PDB file of C-alpha atoms in Angstrom:
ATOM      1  CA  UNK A   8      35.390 -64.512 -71.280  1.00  0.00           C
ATOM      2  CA  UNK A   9      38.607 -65.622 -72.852  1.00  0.00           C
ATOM      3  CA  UNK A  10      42.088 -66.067 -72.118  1.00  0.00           C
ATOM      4  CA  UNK A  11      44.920 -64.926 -75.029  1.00  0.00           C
ATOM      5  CA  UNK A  12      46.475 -67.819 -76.003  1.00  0.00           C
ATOM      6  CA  UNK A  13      49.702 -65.783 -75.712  1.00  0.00           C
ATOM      7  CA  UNK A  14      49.553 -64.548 -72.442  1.00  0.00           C
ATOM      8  CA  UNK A  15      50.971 -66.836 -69.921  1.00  0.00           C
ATOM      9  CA  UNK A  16      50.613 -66.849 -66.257  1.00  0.00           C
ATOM     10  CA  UNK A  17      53.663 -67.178 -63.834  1.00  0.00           C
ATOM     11  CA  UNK A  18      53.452 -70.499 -62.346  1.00  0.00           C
ATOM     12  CA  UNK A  19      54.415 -69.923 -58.066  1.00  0.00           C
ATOM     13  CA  UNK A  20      54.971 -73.167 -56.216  1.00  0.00           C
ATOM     14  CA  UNK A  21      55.074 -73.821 -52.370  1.00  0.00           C
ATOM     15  CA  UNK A  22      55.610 -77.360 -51.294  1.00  0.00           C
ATOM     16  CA  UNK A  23      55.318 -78.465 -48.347  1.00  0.00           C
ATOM     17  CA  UNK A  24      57.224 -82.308 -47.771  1.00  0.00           C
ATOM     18  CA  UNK A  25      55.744 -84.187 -44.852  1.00  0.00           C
ATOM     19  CA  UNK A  26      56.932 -87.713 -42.783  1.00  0.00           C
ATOM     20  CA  UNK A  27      55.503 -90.022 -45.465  1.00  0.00           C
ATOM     21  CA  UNK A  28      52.323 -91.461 -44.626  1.00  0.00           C
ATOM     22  CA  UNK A  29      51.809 -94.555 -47.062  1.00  0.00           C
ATOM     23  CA  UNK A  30      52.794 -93.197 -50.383  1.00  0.00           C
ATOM     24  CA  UNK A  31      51.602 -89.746 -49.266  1.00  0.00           C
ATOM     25  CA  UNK A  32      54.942 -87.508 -49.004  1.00  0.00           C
ATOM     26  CA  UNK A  33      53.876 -84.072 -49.459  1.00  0.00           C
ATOM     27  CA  UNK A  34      51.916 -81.131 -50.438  1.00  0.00           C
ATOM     28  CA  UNK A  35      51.883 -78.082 -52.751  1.00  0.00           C
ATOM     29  CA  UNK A  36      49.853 -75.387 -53.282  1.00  0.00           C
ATOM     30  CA  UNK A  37      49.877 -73.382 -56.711  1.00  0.00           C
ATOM     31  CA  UNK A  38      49.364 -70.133 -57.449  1.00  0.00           C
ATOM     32  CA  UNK A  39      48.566 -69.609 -61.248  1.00  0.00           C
ATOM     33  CA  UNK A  40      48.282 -65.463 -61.945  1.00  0.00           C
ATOM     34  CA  UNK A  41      45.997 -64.169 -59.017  1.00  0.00           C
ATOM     35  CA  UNK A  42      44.332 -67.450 -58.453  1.00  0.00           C
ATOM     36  CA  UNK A  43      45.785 -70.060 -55.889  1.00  0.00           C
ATOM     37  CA  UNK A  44      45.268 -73.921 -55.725  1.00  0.00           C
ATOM     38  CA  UNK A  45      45.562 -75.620 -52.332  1.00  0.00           C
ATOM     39  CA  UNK A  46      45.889 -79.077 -51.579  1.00  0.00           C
ATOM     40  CA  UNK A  47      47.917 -80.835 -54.785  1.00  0.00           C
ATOM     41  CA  UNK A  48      49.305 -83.949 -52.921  1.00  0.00           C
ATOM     42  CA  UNK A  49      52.821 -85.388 -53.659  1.00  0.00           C
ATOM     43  CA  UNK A  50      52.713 -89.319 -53.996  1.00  0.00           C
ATOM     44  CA  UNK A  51      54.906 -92.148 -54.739  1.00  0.00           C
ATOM     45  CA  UNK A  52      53.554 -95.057 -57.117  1.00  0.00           C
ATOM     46  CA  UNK A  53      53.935 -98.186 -57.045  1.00  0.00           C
ATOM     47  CA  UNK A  54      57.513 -97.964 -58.081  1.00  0.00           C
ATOM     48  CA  UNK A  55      58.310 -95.706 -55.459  1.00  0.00           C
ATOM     49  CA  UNK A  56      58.464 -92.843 -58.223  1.00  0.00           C
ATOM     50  CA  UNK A  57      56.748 -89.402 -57.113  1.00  0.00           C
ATOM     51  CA  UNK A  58      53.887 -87.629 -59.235  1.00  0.00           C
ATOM     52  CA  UNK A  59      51.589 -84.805 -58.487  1.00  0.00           C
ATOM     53  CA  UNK A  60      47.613 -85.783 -56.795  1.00  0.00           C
ATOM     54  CA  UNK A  61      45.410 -83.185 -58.192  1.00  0.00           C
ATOM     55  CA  UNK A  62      42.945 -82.248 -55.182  1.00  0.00           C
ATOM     56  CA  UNK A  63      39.920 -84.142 -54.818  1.00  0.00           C
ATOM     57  CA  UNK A  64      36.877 -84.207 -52.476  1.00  0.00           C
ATOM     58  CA  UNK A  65      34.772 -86.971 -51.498  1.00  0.00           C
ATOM     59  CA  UNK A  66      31.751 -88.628 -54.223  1.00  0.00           C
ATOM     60  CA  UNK A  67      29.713 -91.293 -53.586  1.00  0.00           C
ATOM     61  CA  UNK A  68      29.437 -92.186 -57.423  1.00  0.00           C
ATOM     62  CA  UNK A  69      33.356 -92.456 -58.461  1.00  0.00           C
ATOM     63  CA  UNK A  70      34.902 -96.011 -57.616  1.00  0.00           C
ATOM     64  CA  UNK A  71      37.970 -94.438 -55.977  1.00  0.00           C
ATOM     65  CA  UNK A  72      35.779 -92.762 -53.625  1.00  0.00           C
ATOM     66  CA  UNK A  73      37.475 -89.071 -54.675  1.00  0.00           C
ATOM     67  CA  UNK A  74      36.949 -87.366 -57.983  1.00  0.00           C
ATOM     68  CA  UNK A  75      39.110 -84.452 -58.374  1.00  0.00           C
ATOM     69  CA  UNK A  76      37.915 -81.133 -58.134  1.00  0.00           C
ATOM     70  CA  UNK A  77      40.964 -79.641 -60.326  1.00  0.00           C
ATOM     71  CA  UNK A  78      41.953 -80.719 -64.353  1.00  0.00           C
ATOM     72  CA  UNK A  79      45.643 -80.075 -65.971  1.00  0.00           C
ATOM     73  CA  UNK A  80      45.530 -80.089 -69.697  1.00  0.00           C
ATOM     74  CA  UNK A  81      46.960 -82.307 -70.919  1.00  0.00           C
ATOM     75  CA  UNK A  82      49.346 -80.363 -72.671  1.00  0.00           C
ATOM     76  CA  UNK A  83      50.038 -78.609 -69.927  1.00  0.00           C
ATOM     77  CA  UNK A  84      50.320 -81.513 -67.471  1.00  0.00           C
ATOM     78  CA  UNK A  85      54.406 -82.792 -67.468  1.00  0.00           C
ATOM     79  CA  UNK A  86      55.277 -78.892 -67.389  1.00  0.00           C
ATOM     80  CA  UNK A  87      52.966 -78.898 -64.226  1.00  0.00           C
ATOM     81  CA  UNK A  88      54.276 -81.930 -62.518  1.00  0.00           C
ATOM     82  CA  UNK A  89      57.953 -81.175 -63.473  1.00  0.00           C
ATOM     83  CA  UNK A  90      57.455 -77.673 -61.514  1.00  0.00           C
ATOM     84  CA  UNK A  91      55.848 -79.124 -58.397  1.00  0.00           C
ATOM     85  CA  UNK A  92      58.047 -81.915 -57.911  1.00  0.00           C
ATOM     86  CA  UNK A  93      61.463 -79.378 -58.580  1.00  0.00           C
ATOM     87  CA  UNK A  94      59.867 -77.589 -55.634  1.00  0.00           C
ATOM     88  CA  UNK A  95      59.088 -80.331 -53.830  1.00  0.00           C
ATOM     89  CA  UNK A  96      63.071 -81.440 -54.134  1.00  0.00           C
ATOM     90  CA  UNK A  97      64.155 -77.670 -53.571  1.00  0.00           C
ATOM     91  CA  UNK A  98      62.009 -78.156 -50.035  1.00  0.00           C
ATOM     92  CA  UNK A  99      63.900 -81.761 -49.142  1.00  0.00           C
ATOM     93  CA  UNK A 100      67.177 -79.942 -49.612  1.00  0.00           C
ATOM     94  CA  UNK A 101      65.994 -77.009 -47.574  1.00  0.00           C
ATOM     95  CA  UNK A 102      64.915 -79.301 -45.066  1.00  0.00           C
ATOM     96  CA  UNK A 103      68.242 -81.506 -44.863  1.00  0.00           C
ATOM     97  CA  UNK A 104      70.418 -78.243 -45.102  1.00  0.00           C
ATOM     98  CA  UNK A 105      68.329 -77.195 -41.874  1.00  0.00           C
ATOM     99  CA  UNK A 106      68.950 -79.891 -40.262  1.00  0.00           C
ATOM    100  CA  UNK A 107      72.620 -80.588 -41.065  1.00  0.00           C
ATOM    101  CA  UNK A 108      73.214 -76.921 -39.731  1.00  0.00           C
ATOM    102  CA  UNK A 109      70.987 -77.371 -36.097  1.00  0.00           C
ATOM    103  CA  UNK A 110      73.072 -80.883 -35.579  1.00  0.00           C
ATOM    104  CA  UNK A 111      76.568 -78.791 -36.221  1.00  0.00           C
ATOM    105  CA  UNK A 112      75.434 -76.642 -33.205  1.00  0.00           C
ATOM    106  CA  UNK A 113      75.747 -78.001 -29.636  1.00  0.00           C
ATOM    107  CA  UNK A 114      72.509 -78.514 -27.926  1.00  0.00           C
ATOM    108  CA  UNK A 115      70.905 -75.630 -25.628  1.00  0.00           C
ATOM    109  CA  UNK A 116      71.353 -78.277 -22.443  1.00  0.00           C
ATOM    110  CA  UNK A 117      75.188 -78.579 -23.363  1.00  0.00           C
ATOM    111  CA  UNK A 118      75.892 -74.689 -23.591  1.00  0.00           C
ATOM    112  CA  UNK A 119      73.969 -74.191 -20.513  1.00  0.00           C
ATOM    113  CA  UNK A 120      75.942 -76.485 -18.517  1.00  0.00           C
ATOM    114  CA  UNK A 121      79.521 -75.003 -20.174  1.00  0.00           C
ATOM    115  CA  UNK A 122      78.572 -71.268 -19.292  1.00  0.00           C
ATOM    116  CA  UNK A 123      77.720 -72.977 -15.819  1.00  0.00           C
ATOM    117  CA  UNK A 124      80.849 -74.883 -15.310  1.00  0.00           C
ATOM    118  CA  UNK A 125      82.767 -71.072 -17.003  1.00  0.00           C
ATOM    119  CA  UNK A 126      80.874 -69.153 -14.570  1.00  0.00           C
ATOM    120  CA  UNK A 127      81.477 -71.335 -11.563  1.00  0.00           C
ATOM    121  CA  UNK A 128      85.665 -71.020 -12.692  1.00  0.00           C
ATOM    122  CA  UNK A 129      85.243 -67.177 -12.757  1.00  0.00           C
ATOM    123  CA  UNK A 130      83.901 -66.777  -9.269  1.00  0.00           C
ATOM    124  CA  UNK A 131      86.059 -69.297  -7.582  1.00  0.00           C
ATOM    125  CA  UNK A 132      89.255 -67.122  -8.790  1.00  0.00           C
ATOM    126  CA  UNK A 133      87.294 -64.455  -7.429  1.00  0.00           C
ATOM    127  CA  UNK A 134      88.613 -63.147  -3.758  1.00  0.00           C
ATOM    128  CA  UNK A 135      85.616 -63.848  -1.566  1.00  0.00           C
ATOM    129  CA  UNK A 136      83.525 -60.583  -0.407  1.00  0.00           C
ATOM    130  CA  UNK A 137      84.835 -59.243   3.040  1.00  0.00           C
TER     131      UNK A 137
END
């Protein structure tokens, strides 16, 4: 069967950023039309500068020790990479948003022992029970 050269399928990206692990800093999985690819990995070169992993499985005959079990044309490939690493980004800002609003909060211990020490106020200017 073939595809129409015309007809494009919507490109859906999840990435998923992780504590880096050597130059492994995320993942992403990609969902192309109704199919979806698990397991692309996010690493940094040498230079420190991030490109997409296709996903891979262990063989004995390549000298790497992986071979990759999905191909990008090509053609296709910088389109590709540019749309998992702006997702990969959009998840780091996520992330840092997240956290700059959970710091902003006080702590769960701190509120606790304010509604203790409001609480302990109250009753004292309470009259005491007869």
């Amino acid at each position: 069967m073939s595809v129409n050269e015309n007809t494009q399928a919507a490109l859906e990206v999840n990435a998923r950023p992780i504590e880096p692990r050597g130059n492994l800093f995320g993942f992403a999985s990609v969902k192309i039309g109704g199919v979806t690819v698990d397991d692309f990995k996010i690493i940094a070169n040498k230079d420190g500068e991030l490109f997409v992993g296709m996903p891979s499985k262990p063989s004995e005959k390549s000298r790497t020790g992986y071979r990759n079990t999905v191909h990008v044309d090509k053609d296709y490939l910088e389109d590709f990479s540019d749309a998992v690493l702006d997702e990969y980004h959009a998840a780091i800002e996520r992330l840092q948003d997240r956290a700059v609003a959970i710091t902003d909060k006080p702590r769960i211990a701190d509120q606790m022992a304010e509604a203790t020490k409001q609480a302990t106020e109250h009753n004292a200017s309470k009259p005491a029970p007869t």
